[in-house]
Tab-separated table of C-alpha atoms in Angstrom:
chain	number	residue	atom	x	y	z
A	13	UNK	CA	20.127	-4.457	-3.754
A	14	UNK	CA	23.342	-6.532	-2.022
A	15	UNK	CA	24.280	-3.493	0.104
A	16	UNK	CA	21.062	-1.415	1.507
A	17	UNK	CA	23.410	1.566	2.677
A	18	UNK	CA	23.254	1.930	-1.284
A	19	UNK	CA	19.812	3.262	-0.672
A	20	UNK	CA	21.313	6.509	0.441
A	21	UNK	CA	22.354	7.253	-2.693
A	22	UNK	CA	18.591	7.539	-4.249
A	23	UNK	CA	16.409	10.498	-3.343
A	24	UNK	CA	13.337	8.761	-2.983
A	25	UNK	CA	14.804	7.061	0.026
A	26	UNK	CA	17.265	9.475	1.710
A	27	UNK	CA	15.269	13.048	1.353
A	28	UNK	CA	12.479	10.894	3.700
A	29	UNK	CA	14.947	9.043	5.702
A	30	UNK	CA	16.312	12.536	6.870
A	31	UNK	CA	13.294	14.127	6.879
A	32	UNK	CA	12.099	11.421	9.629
A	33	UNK	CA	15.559	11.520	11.157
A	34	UNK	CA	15.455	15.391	11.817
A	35	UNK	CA	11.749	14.941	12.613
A	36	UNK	CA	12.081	12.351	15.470
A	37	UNK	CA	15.537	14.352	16.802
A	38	UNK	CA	13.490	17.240	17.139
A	39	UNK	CA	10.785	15.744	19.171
A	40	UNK	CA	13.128	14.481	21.526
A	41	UNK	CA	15.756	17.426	21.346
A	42	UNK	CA	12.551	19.244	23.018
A	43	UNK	CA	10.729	16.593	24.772
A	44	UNK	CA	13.782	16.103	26.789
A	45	UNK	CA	14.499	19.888	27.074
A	46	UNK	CA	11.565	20.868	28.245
A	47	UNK	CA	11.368	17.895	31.224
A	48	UNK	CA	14.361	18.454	32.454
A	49	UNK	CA	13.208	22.256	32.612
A	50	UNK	CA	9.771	21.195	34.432
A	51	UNK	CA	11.870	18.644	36.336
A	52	UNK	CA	14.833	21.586	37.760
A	53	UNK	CA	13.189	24.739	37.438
A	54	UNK	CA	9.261	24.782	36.966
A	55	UNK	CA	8.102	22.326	39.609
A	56	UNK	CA	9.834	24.432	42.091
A	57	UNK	CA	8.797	27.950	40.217
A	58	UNK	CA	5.088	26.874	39.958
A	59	UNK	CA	4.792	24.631	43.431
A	60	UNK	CA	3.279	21.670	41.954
A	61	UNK	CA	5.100	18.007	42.095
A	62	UNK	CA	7.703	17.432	39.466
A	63	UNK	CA	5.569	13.656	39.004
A	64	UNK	CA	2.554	15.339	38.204
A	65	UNK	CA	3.972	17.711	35.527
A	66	UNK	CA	6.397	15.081	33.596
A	67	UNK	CA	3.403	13.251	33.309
A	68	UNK	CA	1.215	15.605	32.645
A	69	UNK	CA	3.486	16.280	29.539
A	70	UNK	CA	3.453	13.293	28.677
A	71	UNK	CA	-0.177	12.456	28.306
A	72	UNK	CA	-0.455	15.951	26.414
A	73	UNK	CA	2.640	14.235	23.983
A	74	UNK	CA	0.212	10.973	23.871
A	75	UNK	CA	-2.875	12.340	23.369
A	76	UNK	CA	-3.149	13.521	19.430
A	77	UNK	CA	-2.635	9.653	18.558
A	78	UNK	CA	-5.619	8.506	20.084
A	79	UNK	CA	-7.661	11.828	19.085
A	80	UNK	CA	-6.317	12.134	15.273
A	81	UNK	CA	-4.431	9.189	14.164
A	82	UNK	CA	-7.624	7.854	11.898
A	83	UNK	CA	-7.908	11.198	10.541
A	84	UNK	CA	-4.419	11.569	9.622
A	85	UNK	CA	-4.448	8.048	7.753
A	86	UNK	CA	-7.673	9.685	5.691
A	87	UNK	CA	-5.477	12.377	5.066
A	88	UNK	CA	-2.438	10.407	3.898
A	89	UNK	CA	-4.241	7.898	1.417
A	90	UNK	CA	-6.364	11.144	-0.507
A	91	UNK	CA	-3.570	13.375	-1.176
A	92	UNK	CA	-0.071	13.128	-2.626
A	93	UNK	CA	2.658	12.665	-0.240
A	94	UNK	CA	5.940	15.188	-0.909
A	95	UNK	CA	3.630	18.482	-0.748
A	96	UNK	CA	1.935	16.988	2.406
A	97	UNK	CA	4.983	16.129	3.949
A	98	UNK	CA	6.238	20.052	3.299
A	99	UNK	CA	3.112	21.298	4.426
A	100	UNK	CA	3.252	19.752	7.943
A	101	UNK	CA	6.792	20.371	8.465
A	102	UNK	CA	6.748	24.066	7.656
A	103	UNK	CA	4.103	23.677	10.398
A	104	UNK	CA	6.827	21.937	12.985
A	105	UNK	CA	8.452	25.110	12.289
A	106	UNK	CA	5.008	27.357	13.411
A	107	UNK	CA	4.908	25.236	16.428
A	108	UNK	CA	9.409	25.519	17.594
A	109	UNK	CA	8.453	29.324	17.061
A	110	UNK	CA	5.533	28.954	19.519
A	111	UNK	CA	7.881	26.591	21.610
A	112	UNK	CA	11.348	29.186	21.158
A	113	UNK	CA	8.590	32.042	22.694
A	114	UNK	CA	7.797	29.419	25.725
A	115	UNK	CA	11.243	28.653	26.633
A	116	UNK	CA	12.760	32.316	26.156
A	117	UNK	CA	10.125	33.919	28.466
A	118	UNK	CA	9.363	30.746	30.644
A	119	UNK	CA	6.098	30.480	29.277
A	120	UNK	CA	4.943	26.781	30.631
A	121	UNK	CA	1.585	26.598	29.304
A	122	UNK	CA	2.627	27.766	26.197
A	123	UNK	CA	5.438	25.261	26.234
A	124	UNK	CA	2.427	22.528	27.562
A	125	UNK	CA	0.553	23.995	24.257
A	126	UNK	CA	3.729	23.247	21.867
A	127	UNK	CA	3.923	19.989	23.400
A	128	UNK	CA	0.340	18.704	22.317
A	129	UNK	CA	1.091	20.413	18.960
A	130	UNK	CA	4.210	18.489	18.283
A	131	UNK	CA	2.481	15.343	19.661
A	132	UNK	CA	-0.182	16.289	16.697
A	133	UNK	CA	2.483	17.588	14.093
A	134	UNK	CA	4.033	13.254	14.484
A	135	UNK	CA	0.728	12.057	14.389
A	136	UNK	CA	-0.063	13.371	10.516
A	137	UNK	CA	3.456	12.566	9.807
A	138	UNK	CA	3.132	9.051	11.101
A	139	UNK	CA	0.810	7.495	8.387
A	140	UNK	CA	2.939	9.592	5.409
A	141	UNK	CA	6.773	8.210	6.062
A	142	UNK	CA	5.420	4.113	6.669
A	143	UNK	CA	2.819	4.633	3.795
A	144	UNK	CA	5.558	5.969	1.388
A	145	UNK	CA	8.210	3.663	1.854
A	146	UNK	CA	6.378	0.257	0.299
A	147	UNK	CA	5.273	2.786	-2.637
A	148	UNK	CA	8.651	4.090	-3.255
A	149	UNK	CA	10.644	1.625	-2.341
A	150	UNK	CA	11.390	-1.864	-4.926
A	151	UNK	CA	9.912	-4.779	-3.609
A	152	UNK	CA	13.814	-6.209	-2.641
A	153	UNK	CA	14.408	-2.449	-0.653
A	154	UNK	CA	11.240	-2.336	1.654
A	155	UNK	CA	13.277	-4.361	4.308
A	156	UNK	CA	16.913	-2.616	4.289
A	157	UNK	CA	14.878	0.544	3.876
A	158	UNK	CA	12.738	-0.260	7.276
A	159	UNK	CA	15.980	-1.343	8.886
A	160	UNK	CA	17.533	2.039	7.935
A	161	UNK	CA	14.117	3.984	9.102
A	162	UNK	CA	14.350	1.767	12.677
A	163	UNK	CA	18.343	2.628	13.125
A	164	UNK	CA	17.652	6.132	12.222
A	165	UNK	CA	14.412	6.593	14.452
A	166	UNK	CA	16.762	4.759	17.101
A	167	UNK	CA	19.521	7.077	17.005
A	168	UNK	CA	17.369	10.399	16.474
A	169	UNK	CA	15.871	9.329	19.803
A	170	UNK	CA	18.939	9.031	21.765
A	171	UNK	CA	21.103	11.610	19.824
A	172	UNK	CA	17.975	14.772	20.640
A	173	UNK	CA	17.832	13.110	24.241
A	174	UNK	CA	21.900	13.809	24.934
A	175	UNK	CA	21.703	17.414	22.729
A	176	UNK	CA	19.333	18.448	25.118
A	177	UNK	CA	21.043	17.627	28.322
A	178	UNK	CA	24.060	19.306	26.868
A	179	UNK	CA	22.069	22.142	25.809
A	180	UNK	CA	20.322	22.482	29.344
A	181	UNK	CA	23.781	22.862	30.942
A	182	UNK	CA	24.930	25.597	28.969
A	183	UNK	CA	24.440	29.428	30.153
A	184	UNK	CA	21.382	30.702	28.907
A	185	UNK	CA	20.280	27.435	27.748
A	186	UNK	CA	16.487	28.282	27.397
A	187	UNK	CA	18.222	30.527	24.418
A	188	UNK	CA	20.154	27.884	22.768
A	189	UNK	CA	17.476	25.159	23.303
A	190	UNK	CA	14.989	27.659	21.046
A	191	UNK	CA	17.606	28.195	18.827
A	192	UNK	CA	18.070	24.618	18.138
A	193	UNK	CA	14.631	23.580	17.732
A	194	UNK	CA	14.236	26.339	15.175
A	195	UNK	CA	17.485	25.242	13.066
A	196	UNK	CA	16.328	21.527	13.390
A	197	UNK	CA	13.045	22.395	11.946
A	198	UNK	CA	14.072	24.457	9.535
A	199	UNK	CA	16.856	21.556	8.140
A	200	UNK	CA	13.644	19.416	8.019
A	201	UNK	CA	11.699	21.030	6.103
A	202	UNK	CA	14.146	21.655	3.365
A	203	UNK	CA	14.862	17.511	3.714
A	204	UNK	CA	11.017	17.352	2.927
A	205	UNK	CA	11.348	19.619	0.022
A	206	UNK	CA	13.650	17.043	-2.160
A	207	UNK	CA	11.251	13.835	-1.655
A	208	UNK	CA	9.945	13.157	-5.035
A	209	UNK	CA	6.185	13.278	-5.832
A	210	UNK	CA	4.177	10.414	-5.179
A	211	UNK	CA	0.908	9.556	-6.172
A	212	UNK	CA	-1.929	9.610	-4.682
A	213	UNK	CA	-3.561	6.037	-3.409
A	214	UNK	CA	-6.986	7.268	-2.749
A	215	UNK	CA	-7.832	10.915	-4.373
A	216	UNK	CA	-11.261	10.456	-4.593
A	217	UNK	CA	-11.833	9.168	-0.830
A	218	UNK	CA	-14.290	11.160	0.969
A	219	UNK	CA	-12.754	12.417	4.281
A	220	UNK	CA	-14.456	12.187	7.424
A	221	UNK	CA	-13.474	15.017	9.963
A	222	UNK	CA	-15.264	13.233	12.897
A	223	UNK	CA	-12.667	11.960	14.736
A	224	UNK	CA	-14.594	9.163	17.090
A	225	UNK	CA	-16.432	8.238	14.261
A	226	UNK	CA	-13.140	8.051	12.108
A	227	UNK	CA	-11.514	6.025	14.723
A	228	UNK	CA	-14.002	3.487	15.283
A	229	UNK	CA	-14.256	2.892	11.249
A	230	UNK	CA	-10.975	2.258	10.745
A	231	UNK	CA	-10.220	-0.107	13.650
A	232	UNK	CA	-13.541	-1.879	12.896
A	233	UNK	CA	-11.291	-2.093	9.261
A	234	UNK	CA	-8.212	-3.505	10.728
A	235	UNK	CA	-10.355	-6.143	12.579
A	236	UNK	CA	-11.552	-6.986	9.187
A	237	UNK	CA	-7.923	-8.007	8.356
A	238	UNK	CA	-7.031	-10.239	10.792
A	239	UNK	CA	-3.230	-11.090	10.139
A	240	UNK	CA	-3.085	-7.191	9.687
A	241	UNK	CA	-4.710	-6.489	13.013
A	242	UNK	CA	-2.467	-9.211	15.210
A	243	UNK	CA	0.897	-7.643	13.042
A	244	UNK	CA	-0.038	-4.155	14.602
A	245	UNK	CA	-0.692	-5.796	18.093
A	246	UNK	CA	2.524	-7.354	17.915
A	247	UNK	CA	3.832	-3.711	16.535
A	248	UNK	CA	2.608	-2.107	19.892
A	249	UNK	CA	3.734	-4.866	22.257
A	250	UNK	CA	6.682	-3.342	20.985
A	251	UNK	CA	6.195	-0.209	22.633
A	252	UNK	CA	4.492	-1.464	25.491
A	253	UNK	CA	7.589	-3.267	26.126
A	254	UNK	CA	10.222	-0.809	24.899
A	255	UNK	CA	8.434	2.077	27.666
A	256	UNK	CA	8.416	-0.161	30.111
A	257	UNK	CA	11.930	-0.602	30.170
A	258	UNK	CA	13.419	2.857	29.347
A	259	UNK	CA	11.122	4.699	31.545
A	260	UNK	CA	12.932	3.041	34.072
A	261	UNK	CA	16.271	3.510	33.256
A	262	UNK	CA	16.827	7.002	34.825
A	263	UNK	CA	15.670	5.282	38.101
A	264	UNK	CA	18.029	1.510	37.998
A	265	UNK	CA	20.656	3.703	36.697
A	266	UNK	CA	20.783	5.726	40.169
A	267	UNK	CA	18.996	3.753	42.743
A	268	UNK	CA	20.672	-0.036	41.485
A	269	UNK	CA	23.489	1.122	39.690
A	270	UNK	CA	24.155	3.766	41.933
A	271	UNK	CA	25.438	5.943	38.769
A	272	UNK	CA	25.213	9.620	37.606
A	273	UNK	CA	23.642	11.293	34.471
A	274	UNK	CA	26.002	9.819	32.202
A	275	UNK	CA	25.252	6.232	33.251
A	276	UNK	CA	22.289	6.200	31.749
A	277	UNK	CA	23.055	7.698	28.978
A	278	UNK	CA	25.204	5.132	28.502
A	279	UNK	CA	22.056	3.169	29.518
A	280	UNK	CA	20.183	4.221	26.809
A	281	UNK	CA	23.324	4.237	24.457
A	282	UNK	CA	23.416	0.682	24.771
A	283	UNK	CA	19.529	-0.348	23.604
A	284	UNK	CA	19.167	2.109	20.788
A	285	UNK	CA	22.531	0.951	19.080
A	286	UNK	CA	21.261	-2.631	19.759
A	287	UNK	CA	18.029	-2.017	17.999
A	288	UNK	CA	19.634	-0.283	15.335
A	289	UNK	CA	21.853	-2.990	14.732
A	290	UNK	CA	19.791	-5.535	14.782
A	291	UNK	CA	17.161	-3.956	12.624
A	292	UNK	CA	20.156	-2.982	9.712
A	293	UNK	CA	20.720	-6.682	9.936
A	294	UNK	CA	17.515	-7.631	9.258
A	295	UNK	CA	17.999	-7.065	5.767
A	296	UNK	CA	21.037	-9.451	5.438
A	297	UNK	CA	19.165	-12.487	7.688
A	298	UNK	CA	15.891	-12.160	5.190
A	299	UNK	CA	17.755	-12.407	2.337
A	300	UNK	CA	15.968	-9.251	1.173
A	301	UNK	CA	12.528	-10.960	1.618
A	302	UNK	CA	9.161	-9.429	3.524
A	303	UNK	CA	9.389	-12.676	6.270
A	304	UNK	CA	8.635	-13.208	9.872
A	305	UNK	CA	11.564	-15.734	10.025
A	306	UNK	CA	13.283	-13.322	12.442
A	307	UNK	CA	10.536	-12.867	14.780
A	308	UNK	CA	10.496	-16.308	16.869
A	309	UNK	CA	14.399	-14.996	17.272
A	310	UNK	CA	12.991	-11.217	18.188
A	311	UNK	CA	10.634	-12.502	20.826
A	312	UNK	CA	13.038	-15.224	22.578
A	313	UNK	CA	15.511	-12.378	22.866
A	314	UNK	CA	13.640	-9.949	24.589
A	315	UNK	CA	12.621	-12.716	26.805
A	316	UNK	CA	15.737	-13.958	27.517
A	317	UNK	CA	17.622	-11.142	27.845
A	318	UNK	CA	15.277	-9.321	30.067
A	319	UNK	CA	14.786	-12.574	32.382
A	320	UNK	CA	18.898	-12.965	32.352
A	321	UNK	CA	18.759	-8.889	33.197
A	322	UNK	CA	16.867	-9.889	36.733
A	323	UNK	CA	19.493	-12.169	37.594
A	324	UNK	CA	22.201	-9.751	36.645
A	325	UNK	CA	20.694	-6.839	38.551
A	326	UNK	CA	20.169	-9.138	41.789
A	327	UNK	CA	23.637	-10.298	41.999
A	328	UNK	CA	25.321	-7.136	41.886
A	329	UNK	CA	27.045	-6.082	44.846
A	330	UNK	CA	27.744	-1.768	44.887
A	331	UNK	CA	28.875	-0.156	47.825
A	332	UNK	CA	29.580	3.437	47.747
A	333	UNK	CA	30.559	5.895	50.925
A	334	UNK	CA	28.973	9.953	50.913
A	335	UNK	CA	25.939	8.737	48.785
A	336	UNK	CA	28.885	9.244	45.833
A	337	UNK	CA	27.053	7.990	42.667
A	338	UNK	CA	29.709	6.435	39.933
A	339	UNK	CA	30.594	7.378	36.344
A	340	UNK	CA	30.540	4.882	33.862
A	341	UNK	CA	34.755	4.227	34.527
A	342	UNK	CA	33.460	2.959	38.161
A	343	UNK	CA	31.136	0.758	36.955
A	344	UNK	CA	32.993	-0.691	34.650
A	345	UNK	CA	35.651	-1.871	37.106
A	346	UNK	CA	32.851	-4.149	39.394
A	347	UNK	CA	31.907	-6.944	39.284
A	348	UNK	CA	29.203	-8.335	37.098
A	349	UNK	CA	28.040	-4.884	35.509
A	350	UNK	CA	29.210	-5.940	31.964
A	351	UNK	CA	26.547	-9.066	32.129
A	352	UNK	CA	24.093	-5.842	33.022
A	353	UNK	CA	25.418	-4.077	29.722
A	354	UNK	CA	25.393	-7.054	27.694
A	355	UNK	CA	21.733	-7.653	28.484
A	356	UNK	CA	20.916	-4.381	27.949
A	357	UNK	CA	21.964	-4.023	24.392
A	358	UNK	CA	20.927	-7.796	23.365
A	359	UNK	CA	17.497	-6.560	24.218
A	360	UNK	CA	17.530	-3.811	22.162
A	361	UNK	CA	19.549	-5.689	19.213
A	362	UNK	CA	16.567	-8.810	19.995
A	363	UNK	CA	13.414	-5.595	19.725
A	364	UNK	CA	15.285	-4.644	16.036
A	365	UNK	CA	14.837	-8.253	14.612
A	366	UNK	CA	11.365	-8.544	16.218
A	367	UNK	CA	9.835	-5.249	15.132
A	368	UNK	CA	11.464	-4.602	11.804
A	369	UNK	CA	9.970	-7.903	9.788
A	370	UNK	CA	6.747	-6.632	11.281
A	371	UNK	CA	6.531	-2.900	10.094
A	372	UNK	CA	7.673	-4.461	6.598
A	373	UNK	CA	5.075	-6.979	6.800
A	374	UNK	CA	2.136	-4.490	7.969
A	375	UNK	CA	3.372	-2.081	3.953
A	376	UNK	CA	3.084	-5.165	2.378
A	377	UNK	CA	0.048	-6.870	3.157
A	378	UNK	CA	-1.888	-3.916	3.664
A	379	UNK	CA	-3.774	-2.762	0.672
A	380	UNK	CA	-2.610	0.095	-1.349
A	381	UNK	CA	-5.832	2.182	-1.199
A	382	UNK	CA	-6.245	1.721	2.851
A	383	UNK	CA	-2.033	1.708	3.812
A	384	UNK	CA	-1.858	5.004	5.306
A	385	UNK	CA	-4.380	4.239	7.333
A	386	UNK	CA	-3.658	0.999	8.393
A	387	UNK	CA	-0.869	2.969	9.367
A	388	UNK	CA	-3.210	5.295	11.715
A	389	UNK	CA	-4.935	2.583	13.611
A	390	UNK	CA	-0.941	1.098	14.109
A	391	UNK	CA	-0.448	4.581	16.224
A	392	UNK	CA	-3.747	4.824	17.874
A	393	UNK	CA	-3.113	0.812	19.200
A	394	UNK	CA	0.519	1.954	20.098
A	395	UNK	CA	-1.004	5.169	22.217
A	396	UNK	CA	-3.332	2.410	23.472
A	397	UNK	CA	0.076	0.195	24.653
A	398	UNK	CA	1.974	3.112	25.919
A	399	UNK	CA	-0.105	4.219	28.153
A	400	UNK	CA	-0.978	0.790	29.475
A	401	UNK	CA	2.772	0.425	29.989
A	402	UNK	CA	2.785	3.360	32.060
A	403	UNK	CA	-0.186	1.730	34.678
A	404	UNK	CA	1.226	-1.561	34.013
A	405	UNK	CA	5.195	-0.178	36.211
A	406	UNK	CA	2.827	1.786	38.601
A	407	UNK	CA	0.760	-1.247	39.546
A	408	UNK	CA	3.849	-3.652	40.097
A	409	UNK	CA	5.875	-1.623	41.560
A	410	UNK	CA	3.590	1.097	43.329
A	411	UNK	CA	0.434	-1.078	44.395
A	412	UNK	CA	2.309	-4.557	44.406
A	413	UNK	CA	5.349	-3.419	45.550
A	414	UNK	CA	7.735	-5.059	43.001
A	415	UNK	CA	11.441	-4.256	42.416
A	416	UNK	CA	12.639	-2.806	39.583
A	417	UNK	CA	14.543	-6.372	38.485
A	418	UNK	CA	11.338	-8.500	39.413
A	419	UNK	CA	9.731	-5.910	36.867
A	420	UNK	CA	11.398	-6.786	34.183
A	421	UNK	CA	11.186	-10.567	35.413
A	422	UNK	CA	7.548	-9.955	34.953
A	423	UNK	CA	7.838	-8.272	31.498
A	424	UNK	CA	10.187	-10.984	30.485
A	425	UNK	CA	7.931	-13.988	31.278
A	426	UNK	CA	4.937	-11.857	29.869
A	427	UNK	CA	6.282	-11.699	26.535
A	428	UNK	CA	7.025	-15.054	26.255
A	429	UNK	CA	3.064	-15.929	26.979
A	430	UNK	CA	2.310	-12.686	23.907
A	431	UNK	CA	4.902	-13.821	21.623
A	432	UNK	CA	3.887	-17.477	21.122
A	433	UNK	CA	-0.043	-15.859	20.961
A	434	UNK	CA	1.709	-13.532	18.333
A	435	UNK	CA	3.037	-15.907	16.113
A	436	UNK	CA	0.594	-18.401	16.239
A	437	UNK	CA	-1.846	-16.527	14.792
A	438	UNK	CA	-0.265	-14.681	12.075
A	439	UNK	CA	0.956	-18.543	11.677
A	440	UNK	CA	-2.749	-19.117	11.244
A	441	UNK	CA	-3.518	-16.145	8.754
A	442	UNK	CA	-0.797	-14.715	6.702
A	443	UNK	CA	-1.987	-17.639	3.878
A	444	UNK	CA	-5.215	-15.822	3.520
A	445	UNK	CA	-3.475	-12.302	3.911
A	446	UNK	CA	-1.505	-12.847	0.612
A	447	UNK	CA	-4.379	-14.058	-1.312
A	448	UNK	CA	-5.816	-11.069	-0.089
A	449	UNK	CA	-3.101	-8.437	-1.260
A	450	UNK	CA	-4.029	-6.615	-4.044
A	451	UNK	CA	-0.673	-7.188	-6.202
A	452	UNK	CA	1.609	-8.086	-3.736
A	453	UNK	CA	3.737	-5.230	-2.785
A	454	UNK	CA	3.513	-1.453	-4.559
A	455	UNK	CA	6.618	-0.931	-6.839
């Protein structure tokens, strides 16, 4: 297909692109809402530490992919994928009910409850949407279509992020953020309803409901495939990576930048339109084909760029009088803050042609009975990652006392040590891989 936008155009690939699409703004429509409620109003209501509750929400966010990723790839492979897909999303709309009743009547461990729901609601959905696409999807769409999913999971992220800061400014906001969820949910599920039936891949598999047992089984499986198991390391570097960046933002925004709000929205502007251009262009670069050409190109940009963003960072000079913190306009004018914006969304446009060839590479070499869960260990080692991420900012900046620029000097020169461990070893087995594929890719 010369032009993958044409992919719109065919059912089986737009009712689950906007399915995902109105999935992920969702999340992040209320993930957002509901900080910046603990963050302005709870912490102060309740008398705890606004720290201890953003985190607390989001290990509670975290948690269902290490508890029931396994289990949701069981899930995925026995039964057939449009009714599933229905099924759980008429169940994101249980759960923004649950949430709507939470934010209306200030209900935080309710809202803590919905939270870990939704966080379980994207874990079943997980294993459907990146098992589907390699069996609906013609062996020369599986790449434009993951560049597509990537820019749209990209822009659903940052696009629910600014709806609820809007939303939270409005008068009675907890009203209109329930409101929204609900509507959001509601266009989902109705997306879900139009994706075309697809087979089974395993109908007969035997599920197990243990979910330790479960777990260990089907990582003990992925280490079975090795270039499999190094893709989906390489997969959650990604998010270690990605976290550790964009957690931060909020903080370099004010503190370095000395901006306001809408600086780092700008901020985060900036990465998710690089990722999603980069990972539309993947497509193009590939010539249509499942490769890891890109990914020596992926990894040297989000070293460089992040490296380059140290030096950028130290050699700004911002002086402001009244503790005044700048719009984007201000910034803009001094000195050396577009070299901070450039590096900003080169990293993101450098994490779009590292990750996409490797989510198209994990459909196609895994095999067709086992895909949805290869899928399920990818989330439990991205949990794994994110949360590592998370310990990984507190010890160099908390307990070694690092800067926020020497952190990402450190994250820099780490991935340059992971990448070349990356790609030398799926270097080493992606022969064996595809004599071990089962017919290549699903049509």
């Amino acid at each position: 297909m010369s032009n993958q936008f044409q992919l719109f155009k065919r059912r089986r690939f737009s009712a689950m692109f906007f399915t995902q699409f109105l999935g992920a703004f969702n999340d992040n429509i209320f993930k957002q809402a509901l900080i910046l409620v603990l963050t302005y109003t709870a912490a102060s209501k309740l008398g705890v530490e606004v720290s201890i509750l953003n985190n607390l929400a989001a290990m509670l966010f975290i948690l269902p992919y290490f508890l029931f990723s396994a289990l949701a790839g069981q899930i995925a492979d026995k039964y057939e994928k449009s009714k599933l897909t229905q099924f759980i999303k008429l169940l994101e709309l249980v759960i923004m009910a649950v949430a709507a009743v939470g934010f209306v009547f200030e209900w935080y461990a309710l809202l803590f409850v919905a939270l870990f729901l939704m966080g379980t609601h994207s874990t079943f959905f997980g294993p459907i949407k990146y098992a589907y696409l390699p069996q609906a999807m013609k062996e020369d769409e599986l790449v434009g279509a993951n560049g597509l999913f990537q820019m749209g999971t990209s822009l659903a992220i940052l696009v629910g992020m600014i709806v609820a800061g809007i939303l939270t400014q409005l008068s009675q906001s907890l009203y209109w953020i329930s409101a929204t969820v609900l509507v959001v949910a509601v266009l989902g599920y109705l997306a879900a309803r139009y994706i075309p039936t697809m087979p089974a891949m395993q109908p007969d598999l035997k599920i197990n409901w243990n979910i330790i047992t479960t777990s260990l089984a089907t990582v003990r499986y992925l280490y079975s495939l090795p270039f499999l198991f190094f893709i989906i390391l390489g997969n959650s570097w990604f998010w270690f990576y990605g976290a550790t960046f964009l957690t931060q933002v909020p903080e370099f925004s004010k503190v370095i930048l000395l901006g306001d709000e809408s600086v780092v929205i700008f901020l985060l502007t900036l990465f998710s339109v690089g990722v999603s251009i980069g990972s539309v262009l993947c497509k193009t670069l590939t010539k249509n084909k499942v490769s890891l050409r890109l990914l020596p190109f992926g990894i040297a940009g989000l070293s460089i760029f992040a490296i380059d963003l140290y030096f950028s960072l130290s050699g700004l000079d911002i002086n402001v009088n009244n503790d005044t913190l700048l719009g984007i306009g201000d910034l803009f004018s001094i000195s050396g803050s577009w070299r901070v914006f450039a590096d900003l969304f080169l990293l993101g446009f450098s994490g779009g042609l590292y990750i996409v060839p490797l989510y198209a590479s994990m459909q196609a070499y895994a095999p067709k009975s086992h895909r949805a869960r290869i899928v399920g260990a990818n989330n439990i080692f991205n949990a794994i990652f994110m949360v590592t991420s998370a310990i990984f900012a507190i010890v160099i900046l908390n307990v070694l006392g690092f800067t926020l620029p020497q952190l990402f000097l450190v994250t820099g020169l780490l991935n340059i040590v992971f990448g070349a461990f990356l790609y030398i070893k799926l270097n080493k087995h992606i022969k064996h891989a595809i004599i071990q594929t089962n017919d290549g890719i699903a049509p």
